[in-house]
Amino acid sequence: MPDWDLLLTDARIATMRAGAPDYGEINDGALAITDGSIAWLGPATELPKGTAVESNSVAGRWLTPALIDCHTHLVFGGDRAAEFEQRLRGASYEEIARAGGGIMSTVRATRAASADELYAAALPRINALAAEGVATVEIKSGYGLDIENELKMLIVARRLGEASGVNVRTTLLAAHTVPPEFDNAVDDYIDLVCDELLPQVVEHGLADAVDAYCESIAFSAPQVAKLFHKAADLGLPVKLHADQLSDGGGAELAAFFNALSADHLEYTSAAGVRAMAKSRAVAVLLPGAFLTLGETRVPPIAELREAGVPVAVATDCNPGTSPICSLRNAMMLASRLFRLTPEECLAGTTREAARALGVFADRGTLEVGKRADIAVWDISHPRELAYWIGTPQLADLLIGGHTTRP
Ligand code: NIG
Ligand code: FE
């Protein structure tokens, strides 16, 4: 019986181990895989004697943990290119939303689309992410806003995972905006989500987490709190779109509910950062939305760093505020627009993104016992991953120890 299924040799390895300096680098390394998990890794000189079913030299290429996109809305109908033009002419995101456009315009297109149509439109998006080294993607609902269409979105998201081989984590974002049917009865909508939708979602195992949009144009903190209590009762972790357009105390709210993450955070206060530091919440930064909306207020990066809050980076892929299907581009934007270091960007799309999805125990770093989700790169240093734009450098992507390249 061979000791390993696959042995990769002649590798430079960025393990991204927590607390390790310089990307947790192992020079002239080897990595062995058994049953889809990492069985051994370290300097080639220390490789224990053993046999492998298959042994491949990666010819000095870099291995990193496969990338994780921990915040996307990549299942949706239609597009919002016309709104993008309206905003270029001076209209604001809030004005468009209050006039019935914005998220609601995507809700109309998503409700009108069949599950098959949504699936066909989203498959190239998830494949584009995988082509850049992404092995785990979070997908939110939130463009259905009624029971039938929220369930439809989550089912499509699960199906995308099965078809693409990418591991999909689904999030119920029914509290994304108030549907017109409940215009003057927002609390009734929250009750519908708590009492009918959420129990069905749990019963069918369709969501791994619950998210909400806490903002003046969406839901208030008390409304979100009601939903989060219900999620906790049903055993689902929560995350929050927080403080994107104004300081609504979103970071504090997320921390109070021990959320996996608080996302956006452009307007988060010092008190919000302090609250997050006392919780497990990861700060998920979304530079694609910042860029697309022409924002000028940068999230409190220095304060987050100083307080030791883990920082992740994601695409926020959606048709309204972040029409970006490239996590590599999001890394570049996070370094250029928010001045994250390239190492913070890579940690933010591997280790910290795994924490933001609650999957750190089995992925996000290259360590013995973790899933063999590994990206193989044609680069001379991992800082290049947050530097090039639109430059293909992925030599292979292993998911659960299996190559996804022919
Ligand atoms: O993450 N902020 C709210 N949700 C999305 C936008 C969705 C949309 O505009 O369609 C976001 O930016
Ligand atoms: Fe979002």
CSV table of C-alpha atoms and ligand atoms in Angstrom, one decimal:
chain,number,residue,atom,x,y,z
A,1,MET,CA,0.0,0.0,0.0
A,2,PRO,CA,1.5,3.4,-1.0
A,3,ASP,CA,1.7,5.9,1.8
A,4,TRP,CA,0.3,8.8,-0.2
A,5,ASP,CA,-2.0,9.3,-3.2
A,6,LEU,CA,-0.1,12.3,-4.5
A,7,LEU,CA,3.3,13.8,-3.8
A,8,LEU,CA,4.2,17.3,-5.1
A,9,THR,CA,7.9,18.1,-5.1
A,10,ASP,CA,10.1,21.0,-6.0
A,11,ALA,CA,7.6,23.4,-4.6
A,12,ARG,CA,7.8,26.8,-2.9
A,13,ILE,CA,4.9,26.8,-0.4
A,14,ALA,CA,3.1,29.8,1.0
A,15,THR,CA,1.3,28.0,3.8
A,16,MET,CA,-0.4,31.2,5.2
A,17,ARG,CA,-0.2,29.6,8.6
A,18,ALA,CA,-1.6,32.0,11.3
A,19,GLY,CA,1.2,33.8,13.0
A,20,ALA,CA,3.9,32.7,10.6
A,21,PRO,CA,5.9,35.5,9.0
A,22,ASP,CA,6.5,35.9,5.3
A,23,TYR,CA,3.5,34.0,4.0
A,24,GLY,CA,4.5,31.0,6.1
A,25,GLU,CA,7.0,30.2,3.3
A,26,ILE,CA,8.6,26.8,2.9
A,27,ASN,CA,11.4,26.9,0.4
A,28,ASP,CA,12.3,23.8,-1.7
A,29,GLY,CA,9.3,22.1,-0.2
A,30,ALA,CA,7.2,18.9,-0.7
A,31,LEU,CA,3.6,18.2,0.0
A,32,ALA,CA,1.9,14.9,0.3
A,33,ILE,CA,-1.9,14.2,-0.1
A,34,THR,CA,-3.9,11.2,1.1
A,35,ASP,CA,-7.7,10.9,0.9
A,36,GLY,CA,-8.1,14.5,-0.2
A,37,SER,CA,-6.2,15.9,2.7
A,38,ILE,CA,-2.7,17.2,3.4
A,39,ALA,CA,-0.8,14.3,4.9
A,40,TRP,CA,2.6,15.9,5.1
A,41,LEU,CA,4.3,19.2,4.1
A,42,GLY,CA,7.7,20.7,4.8
A,43,PRO,CA,11.2,21.1,3.4
A,44,ALA,CA,12.1,18.4,0.9
A,45,THR,CA,15.2,17.5,3.0
A,46,GLU,CA,12.9,16.4,5.8
A,47,LEU,CA,10.4,14.4,3.7
A,48,PRO,CA,9.9,11.0,5.4
A,49,LYS,CA,10.5,7.9,3.4
A,50,GLY,CA,7.4,6.8,1.7
A,51,THR,CA,5.8,5.8,-1.6
A,52,ALA,CA,3.1,7.7,-3.6
A,53,VAL,CA,0.7,6.5,-6.2
A,54,GLU,CA,1.7,9.6,-8.2
A,55,SER,CA,4.6,11.9,-7.8
A,56,ASN,CA,4.8,15.2,-9.6
A,57,SER,CA,7.5,17.9,-9.7
A,58,VAL,CA,5.8,21.4,-9.8
A,59,ALA,CA,9.1,22.7,-11.1
A,60,GLY,CA,9.7,25.4,-8.6
A,61,ARG,CA,6.2,26.8,-8.8
A,62,TRP,CA,4.4,28.3,-5.8
A,63,LEU,CA,1.7,26.5,-3.9
A,64,THR,CA,-0.8,28.5,-1.9
A,65,PRO,CA,-4.1,27.6,-0.2
A,66,ALA,CA,-6.8,27.6,-2.9
A,67,LEU,CA,-8.5,31.0,-2.8
A,68,ILE,CA,-11.9,31.5,-1.1
A,69,ASP,CA,-14.4,34.2,-2.2
A,70,CYS,CA,-16.4,34.7,1.0
A,71,HIS,CA,-19.0,37.2,-0.2
A,72,THR,CA,-20.8,37.0,-3.5
A,73,HIS,CA,-24.3,37.5,-4.9
A,74,LEU,CA,-23.4,35.6,-8.1
A,75,VAL,CA,-26.9,34.2,-8.7
A,76,PHE,CA,-29.1,36.9,-10.3
A,77,GLY,CA,-31.2,37.8,-13.3
A,78,GLY,CA,-30.5,40.6,-15.7
A,79,ASP,CA,-27.9,43.3,-15.2
A,80,ARG,CA,-27.8,46.9,-14.0
A,81,ALA,CA,-25.5,48.5,-16.7
A,82,ALA,CA,-28.1,51.2,-17.3
A,83,GLU,CA,-28.0,52.1,-13.6
A,84,PHE,CA,-24.2,52.3,-13.8
A,85,GLU,CA,-24.6,54.9,-16.5
A,86,GLN,CA,-27.2,56.8,-14.4
A,87,ARG,CA,-24.7,56.9,-11.6
A,88,LEU,CA,-22.0,58.2,-13.9
A,89,ARG,CA,-24.4,61.0,-14.8
A,90,GLY,CA,-24.7,61.9,-11.1
A,91,ALA,CA,-27.6,59.8,-9.6
A,92,SER,CA,-26.7,58.2,-6.3
A,93,TYR,CA,-27.2,54.5,-5.3
A,94,GLU,CA,-29.7,55.6,-2.6
A,95,GLU,CA,-31.7,57.7,-5.1
A,96,ILE,CA,-31.9,54.9,-7.6
A,97,ALA,CA,-33.0,52.5,-4.9
A,98,ARG,CA,-35.6,54.8,-3.5
A,99,ALA,CA,-37.1,55.2,-7.0
A,100,GLY,CA,-37.6,51.5,-7.2
A,101,GLY,CA,-34.4,50.6,-9.0
A,102,GLY,CA,-31.3,49.2,-7.4
A,103,ILE,CA,-31.7,45.8,-5.7
A,104,MET,CA,-35.4,45.8,-6.6
A,105,SER,CA,-34.6,45.9,-10.3
A,106,THR,CA,-32.6,42.7,-9.9
A,107,VAL,CA,-35.4,41.2,-7.8
A,108,ARG,CA,-37.8,41.7,-10.7
A,109,ALA,CA,-35.4,40.0,-13.2
A,110,THR,CA,-34.6,37.2,-10.8
A,111,ARG,CA,-38.2,36.4,-10.0
A,112,ALA,CA,-38.9,36.4,-13.8
A,113,ALA,CA,-36.1,33.9,-14.5
A,114,SER,CA,-36.5,30.1,-14.1
A,115,ALA,CA,-34.1,28.2,-12.0
A,116,ASP,CA,-32.5,26.8,-15.2
A,117,GLU,CA,-32.0,30.3,-16.6
A,118,LEU,CA,-30.4,31.5,-13.3
A,119,TYR,CA,-28.2,28.5,-13.3
A,120,ALA,CA,-27.1,29.0,-16.9
A,121,ALA,CA,-26.3,32.7,-16.3
A,122,ALA,CA,-24.3,32.0,-13.1
A,123,LEU,CA,-22.3,29.0,-14.2
A,124,PRO,CA,-19.8,31.0,-16.2
A,125,ARG,CA,-19.3,33.3,-13.2
A,126,ILE,CA,-18.4,30.5,-10.8
A,127,ASN,CA,-16.2,28.9,-13.5
A,128,ALA,CA,-14.4,32.3,-14.0
A,129,LEU,CA,-13.6,32.4,-10.2
A,130,ALA,CA,-12.3,28.8,-10.3
A,131,ALA,CA,-10.1,29.6,-13.3
A,132,GLU,CA,-8.3,32.0,-11.0
A,133,GLY,CA,-7.7,29.5,-8.2
A,134,VAL,CA,-11.0,29.8,-6.2
A,135,ALA,CA,-12.1,26.5,-4.6
A,136,THR,CA,-14.7,27.8,-2.2
A,137,VAL,CA,-17.4,30.4,-2.9
A,138,GLU,CA,-20.1,31.8,-0.7
A,139,ILE,CA,-23.3,32.6,-2.6
A,140,LYS,CA,-26.1,34.7,-1.1
A,141,SER,CA,-29.8,34.7,-1.9
A,142,GLY,CA,-31.5,38.1,-1.6
A,143,TYR,CA,-33.0,38.8,-5.1
A,144,GLY,CA,-36.1,36.7,-4.5
A,145,LEU,CA,-37.5,38.3,-1.4
A,146,ASP,CA,-40.4,35.8,-1.2
A,147,ILE,CA,-40.4,32.2,-0.1
A,148,GLU,CA,-40.6,30.7,-3.6
A,149,ASN,CA,-37.8,32.8,-5.1
A,150,GLU,CA,-35.4,32.8,-2.1
A,151,LEU,CA,-35.6,29.0,-2.1
A,152,LYS,CA,-35.1,29.0,-5.9
A,153,MET,CA,-31.9,31.0,-5.5
A,154,LEU,CA,-30.5,28.8,-2.8
A,155,ILE,CA,-31.3,25.6,-4.8
A,156,VAL,CA,-29.5,27.1,-7.8
A,157,ALA,CA,-26.5,28.0,-5.7
A,158,ARG,CA,-26.2,24.4,-4.4
A,159,ARG,CA,-26.6,23.1,-7.9
A,160,LEU,CA,-23.7,25.4,-9.1
A,161,GLY,CA,-21.5,23.8,-6.5
A,162,GLU,CA,-22.3,20.3,-7.6
A,163,ALA,CA,-21.7,21.1,-11.3
A,164,SER,CA,-18.5,23.2,-11.0
A,165,GLY,CA,-16.7,21.2,-8.4
A,166,VAL,CA,-16.2,24.4,-6.4
A,167,ASN,CA,-17.3,24.1,-2.8
A,168,VAL,CA,-20.3,26.4,-2.4
A,169,ARG,CA,-21.4,27.9,1.0
A,170,THR,CA,-24.9,29.3,0.8
A,171,THR,CA,-26.3,32.3,2.8
A,172,LEU,CA,-29.9,33.3,3.2
A,173,LEU,CA,-30.1,37.1,2.6
A,174,ALA,CA,-33.9,37.5,2.5
A,175,ALA,CA,-33.4,40.7,4.5
A,176,HIS,CA,-31.7,42.4,1.6
A,177,THR,CA,-34.3,45.0,0.9
A,178,VAL,CA,-38.0,45.4,1.6
A,179,PRO,CA,-40.1,43.8,-1.1
A,180,PRO,CA,-42.9,46.1,-2.5
A,181,GLU,CA,-45.6,43.7,-1.2
A,182,PHE,CA,-44.5,44.8,2.3
A,183,ASP,CA,-43.8,48.4,1.7
A,184,ASN,CA,-45.6,49.7,4.7
A,185,ALA,CA,-45.2,46.6,6.7
A,186,VAL,CA,-41.5,45.9,7.1
A,187,ASP,CA,-42.0,44.1,10.4
A,188,ASP,CA,-44.5,41.7,8.8
A,189,TYR,CA,-41.9,40.9,6.2
A,190,ILE,CA,-39.3,40.1,8.9
A,191,ASP,CA,-42.0,37.9,10.6
A,192,LEU,CA,-42.5,36.0,7.3
A,193,VAL,CA,-38.8,35.4,7.0
A,194,CYS,CA,-38.5,34.3,10.7
A,195,ASP,CA,-41.6,32.2,10.9
A,196,GLU,CA,-41.9,30.7,7.4
A,197,LEU,CA,-38.9,31.1,5.2
A,198,LEU,CA,-36.1,30.4,7.7
A,199,PRO,CA,-37.6,27.2,9.1
A,200,GLN,CA,-38.1,25.8,5.5
A,201,VAL,CA,-34.5,26.7,4.6
A,202,VAL,CA,-33.3,24.9,7.7
A,203,GLU,CA,-35.5,21.9,7.1
A,204,HIS,CA,-34.1,21.4,3.6
A,205,GLY,CA,-30.5,22.2,4.5
A,206,LEU,CA,-30.4,25.0,2.0
A,207,ALA,CA,-28.3,27.6,3.9
A,208,ASP,CA,-25.1,27.6,5.9
A,209,ALA,CA,-25.6,31.1,7.3
A,210,VAL,CA,-28.0,34.0,7.5
A,211,ASP,CA,-27.1,37.6,6.3
A,212,ALA,CA,-28.9,40.9,6.4
A,213,TYR,CA,-28.5,44.4,5.0
A,214,CYS,CA,-28.5,46.9,7.9
A,215,GLU,CA,-28.9,50.4,6.3
A,216,SER,CA,-31.3,53.3,6.2
A,217,ILE,CA,-32.5,52.0,2.7
A,218,ALA,CA,-32.9,48.5,4.0
A,219,PHE,CA,-33.4,47.1,7.6
A,220,SER,CA,-33.0,48.7,11.0
A,221,ALA,CA,-30.9,47.2,13.8
A,222,PRO,CA,-34.0,46.0,15.8
A,223,GLN,CA,-35.4,44.3,12.7
A,224,VAL,CA,-32.0,42.6,12.0
A,225,ALA,CA,-31.8,41.6,15.7
A,226,LYS,CA,-35.1,39.8,15.5
A,227,LEU,CA,-33.9,37.8,12.5
A,228,PHE,CA,-30.6,37.0,14.1
A,229,HIS,CA,-32.3,35.7,17.3
A,230,LYS,CA,-34.3,33.4,15.1
A,231,ALA,CA,-31.2,32.2,13.2
A,232,ALA,CA,-29.5,31.5,16.5
A,233,ASP,CA,-32.5,29.5,17.7
A,234,LEU,CA,-32.3,27.4,14.5
A,235,GLY,CA,-28.6,26.9,14.8
A,236,LEU,CA,-27.4,29.0,11.9
A,237,PRO,CA,-24.5,31.5,12.2
A,238,VAL,CA,-25.0,35.1,11.0
A,239,LYS,CA,-23.1,37.7,9.0
A,240,LEU,CA,-24.0,41.3,8.2
A,241,HIS,CA,-23.8,43.9,5.5
A,242,ALA,CA,-22.7,46.6,7.9
A,243,ASP,CA,-22.0,50.4,7.7
A,244,GLN,CA,-21.6,50.5,3.9
A,245,LEU,CA,-23.3,53.9,3.3
A,246,SER,CA,-23.6,55.2,6.8
A,247,ASP,CA,-22.7,54.2,10.4
A,248,GLY,CA,-25.7,52.3,11.5
A,249,GLY,CA,-24.0,50.5,14.3
A,250,GLY,CA,-23.7,47.5,12.1
A,251,ALA,CA,-20.3,46.4,13.3
A,252,GLU,CA,-21.5,46.5,17.0
A,253,LEU,CA,-24.7,44.6,16.0
A,254,ALA,CA,-22.6,41.9,14.2
A,255,ALA,CA,-20.3,41.6,17.2
A,256,PHE,CA,-23.2,41.3,19.6
A,257,PHE,CA,-24.5,38.3,17.7
A,258,ASN,CA,-21.1,36.7,17.5
A,259,ALA,CA,-21.4,37.0,13.7
A,260,LEU,CA,-18.9,35.2,11.5
A,261,SER,CA,-18.3,38.5,9.7
A,262,ALA,CA,-19.3,42.1,9.3
A,263,ASP,CA,-18.9,43.2,5.6
A,264,HIS,CA,-18.2,46.5,3.9
A,265,LEU,CA,-17.5,48.7,7.0
A,266,GLU,CA,-16.7,51.9,5.2
A,267,TYR,CA,-18.5,54.0,7.9
A,268,THR,CA,-17.7,51.8,11.0
A,269,SER,CA,-16.7,53.8,14.0
A,270,ALA,CA,-13.8,53.2,16.5
A,271,ALA,CA,-16.4,51.8,18.9
A,272,GLY,CA,-17.5,49.4,16.1
A,273,VAL,CA,-14.0,48.2,15.6
A,274,ARG,CA,-13.5,47.7,19.4
A,275,ALA,CA,-16.7,45.6,19.5
A,276,MET,CA,-15.5,43.5,16.6
A,277,ALA,CA,-12.1,42.9,18.3
A,278,LYS,CA,-13.9,41.4,21.3
A,279,SER,CA,-15.9,39.0,19.0
A,280,ARG,CA,-14.9,36.4,16.4
A,281,ALA,CA,-16.2,38.5,13.6
A,282,VAL,CA,-14.0,38.9,10.5
A,283,ALA,CA,-14.0,42.3,8.7
A,284,VAL,CA,-14.8,41.5,5.1
A,285,LEU,CA,-13.6,44.3,2.8
A,286,LEU,CA,-15.3,44.7,-0.6
A,287,PRO,CA,-13.2,47.0,-2.7
A,288,GLY,CA,-15.2,46.2,-5.9
A,289,ALA,CA,-18.3,47.9,-4.4
A,290,PHE,CA,-16.2,50.8,-3.1
A,291,LEU,CA,-14.8,51.3,-6.6
A,292,THR,CA,-18.0,50.8,-8.5
A,293,LEU,CA,-20.0,53.2,-6.3
A,294,GLY,CA,-17.2,55.8,-6.5
A,295,GLU,CA,-17.0,55.8,-2.7
A,296,THR,CA,-14.4,58.0,-1.0
A,297,ARG,CA,-14.6,56.9,2.6
A,298,VAL,CA,-12.2,54.0,3.2
A,299,PRO,CA,-12.9,51.4,5.9
A,300,PRO,CA,-10.9,51.9,9.1
A,301,ILE,CA,-8.0,49.7,8.1
A,302,ALA,CA,-5.4,51.0,10.6
A,303,GLU,CA,-7.9,50.6,13.5
A,304,LEU,CA,-8.8,47.1,12.4
A,305,ARG,CA,-5.2,46.2,12.2
A,306,GLU,CA,-4.3,47.7,15.5
A,307,ALA,CA,-7.2,46.0,17.2
A,308,GLY,CA,-6.2,42.6,15.7
A,309,VAL,CA,-9.5,42.1,13.8
A,310,PRO,CA,-9.0,39.5,11.0
A,311,VAL,CA,-9.5,41.1,7.6
A,312,ALA,CA,-10.8,39.2,4.6
A,313,VAL,CA,-11.3,40.4,1.0
A,314,ALA,CA,-14.1,39.3,-1.4
A,315,THR,CA,-15.5,40.2,-4.8
A,316,ASP,CA,-19.1,41.0,-3.7
A,317,CYS,CA,-19.9,39.9,-7.2
A,318,ASN,CA,-23.3,41.4,-7.9
A,319,PRO,CA,-24.9,43.3,-10.8
A,320,GLY,CA,-25.5,46.6,-8.9
A,321,THR,CA,-22.5,47.6,-6.9
A,322,SER,CA,-19.8,45.2,-7.8
A,323,PRO,CA,-19.9,43.7,-11.3
A,324,ILE,CA,-16.6,41.9,-10.7
A,325,CYS,CA,-16.1,38.2,-11.2
A,326,SER,CA,-12.4,38.1,-10.3
A,327,LEU,CA,-11.0,37.6,-6.8
A,328,ARG,CA,-7.5,38.4,-8.1
A,329,ASN,CA,-8.8,41.8,-9.2
A,330,ALA,CA,-10.5,42.3,-5.8
A,331,MET,CA,-7.1,41.6,-4.2
A,332,MET,CA,-5.4,44.2,-6.4
A,333,LEU,CA,-8.1,46.7,-5.6
A,334,ALA,CA,-7.9,46.1,-1.9
A,335,SER,CA,-4.2,46.8,-2.0
A,336,ARG,CA,-4.4,49.9,-4.2
A,337,LEU,CA,-7.6,51.4,-2.8
A,338,PHE,CA,-7.4,50.3,0.9
A,339,ARG,CA,-3.6,49.9,1.1
A,340,LEU,CA,-3.7,46.3,2.3
A,341,THR,CA,-0.3,44.7,1.9
A,342,PRO,CA,-0.2,41.9,-0.7
A,343,GLU,CA,0.3,39.5,2.1
A,344,GLU,CA,-2.8,40.8,3.9
A,345,CYS,CA,-4.7,40.4,0.5
A,346,LEU,CA,-3.6,36.8,0.2
A,347,ALA,CA,-4.4,36.1,3.9
A,348,GLY,CA,-7.8,37.8,3.3
A,349,THR,CA,-8.7,35.5,0.4
A,350,THR,CA,-7.5,32.3,2.1
A,351,ARG,CA,-7.1,32.1,5.9
A,352,GLU,CA,-9.4,34.9,7.0
A,353,ALA,CA,-11.9,34.2,4.2
A,354,ALA,CA,-12.1,30.7,5.7
A,355,ARG,CA,-12.8,32.1,9.1
A,356,ALA,CA,-15.5,34.4,7.6
A,357,LEU,CA,-17.3,31.3,6.4
A,358,GLY,CA,-16.7,29.2,9.5
A,359,VAL,CA,-14.6,26.7,7.6
A,360,PHE,CA,-11.2,27.5,9.0
A,361,ALA,CA,-10.9,24.1,10.7
A,362,ASP,CA,-10.6,22.3,7.3
A,363,ARG,CA,-9.3,24.9,4.8
A,364,GLY,CA,-7.7,28.3,4.3
A,365,THR,CA,-4.1,27.4,5.1
A,366,LEU,CA,-1.8,24.6,4.0
A,367,GLU,CA,-1.4,22.5,7.1
A,368,VAL,CA,-1.4,18.8,7.9
A,369,GLY,CA,-5.0,17.5,8.2
A,370,LYS,CA,-6.6,20.3,6.1
A,371,ARG,CA,-8.3,19.6,2.8
A,372,ALA,CA,-5.9,19.6,-0.1
A,373,ASP,CA,-7.4,22.7,-1.8
A,374,ILE,CA,-4.3,24.0,-3.4
A,375,ALA,CA,-3.5,26.6,-6.0
A,376,VAL,CA,-0.4,26.2,-8.1
A,377,TRP,CA,1.0,29.4,-9.5
A,378,ASP,CA,3.4,30.5,-12.2
A,379,ILE,CA,4.8,33.4,-10.3
A,380,SER,CA,8.1,34.2,-8.7
A,381,HIS,CA,6.7,35.6,-5.5
A,382,PRO,CA,3.2,35.6,-3.9
A,383,ARG,CA,3.1,39.4,-3.8
A,384,GLU,CA,2.4,39.1,-7.5
A,385,LEU,CA,-1.1,37.8,-6.7
A,386,ALA,CA,-2.2,41.3,-5.6
A,387,TYR,CA,-0.3,43.0,-8.4
A,388,TRP,CA,-1.2,41.8,-11.8
A,389,ILE,CA,-4.6,42.6,-13.3
A,390,GLY,CA,-6.1,40.1,-15.7
A,391,THR,CA,-3.0,38.1,-16.0
A,392,PRO,CA,-3.5,34.3,-16.1
A,393,GLN,CA,-0.9,32.7,-13.7
A,394,LEU,CA,-2.8,29.6,-12.4
A,395,ALA,CA,-1.0,26.4,-13.4
A,396,ASP,CA,-3.4,24.1,-11.5
A,397,LEU,CA,-6.1,24.1,-8.9
A,398,LEU,CA,-6.4,21.0,-6.7
A,399,ILE,CA,-9.8,20.6,-5.0
A,400,GLY,CA,-9.8,17.9,-2.4
A,401,GLY,CA,-6.5,16.6,-3.8
A,402,HIS,CA,-7.8,16.3,-7.3
A,403,THR,CA,-6.5,18.4,-10.2
A,404,THR,CA,-9.1,20.5,-12.0
A,405,ARG,CA,-6.9,21.0,-15.0
A,406,PRO,CA,-6.9,18.5,-17.9
B,1,NIG,O1,-23.1,44.0,-1.1
B,1,NIG,N1,-25.2,46.3,0.0
B,1,NIG,C1,-26.1,45.5,-0.3
B,1,NIG,N2,-25.9,44.5,-1.1
B,1,NIG,C2,-25.1,44.4,-2.2
B,1,NIG,C3,-25.6,45.2,-3.3
B,1,NIG,C4,-26.6,44.5,-4.1
B,1,NIG,C5,-27.1,45.2,-5.2
B,1,NIG,O2,-27.0,46.4,-5.3
B,1,NIG,O3,-27.8,44.5,-6.0
B,1,NIG,C6,-23.7,44.8,-1.8
B,1,NIG,O4,-23.1,45.8,-2.2
B,2,FE,FE,-22.9,42.2,-0.7
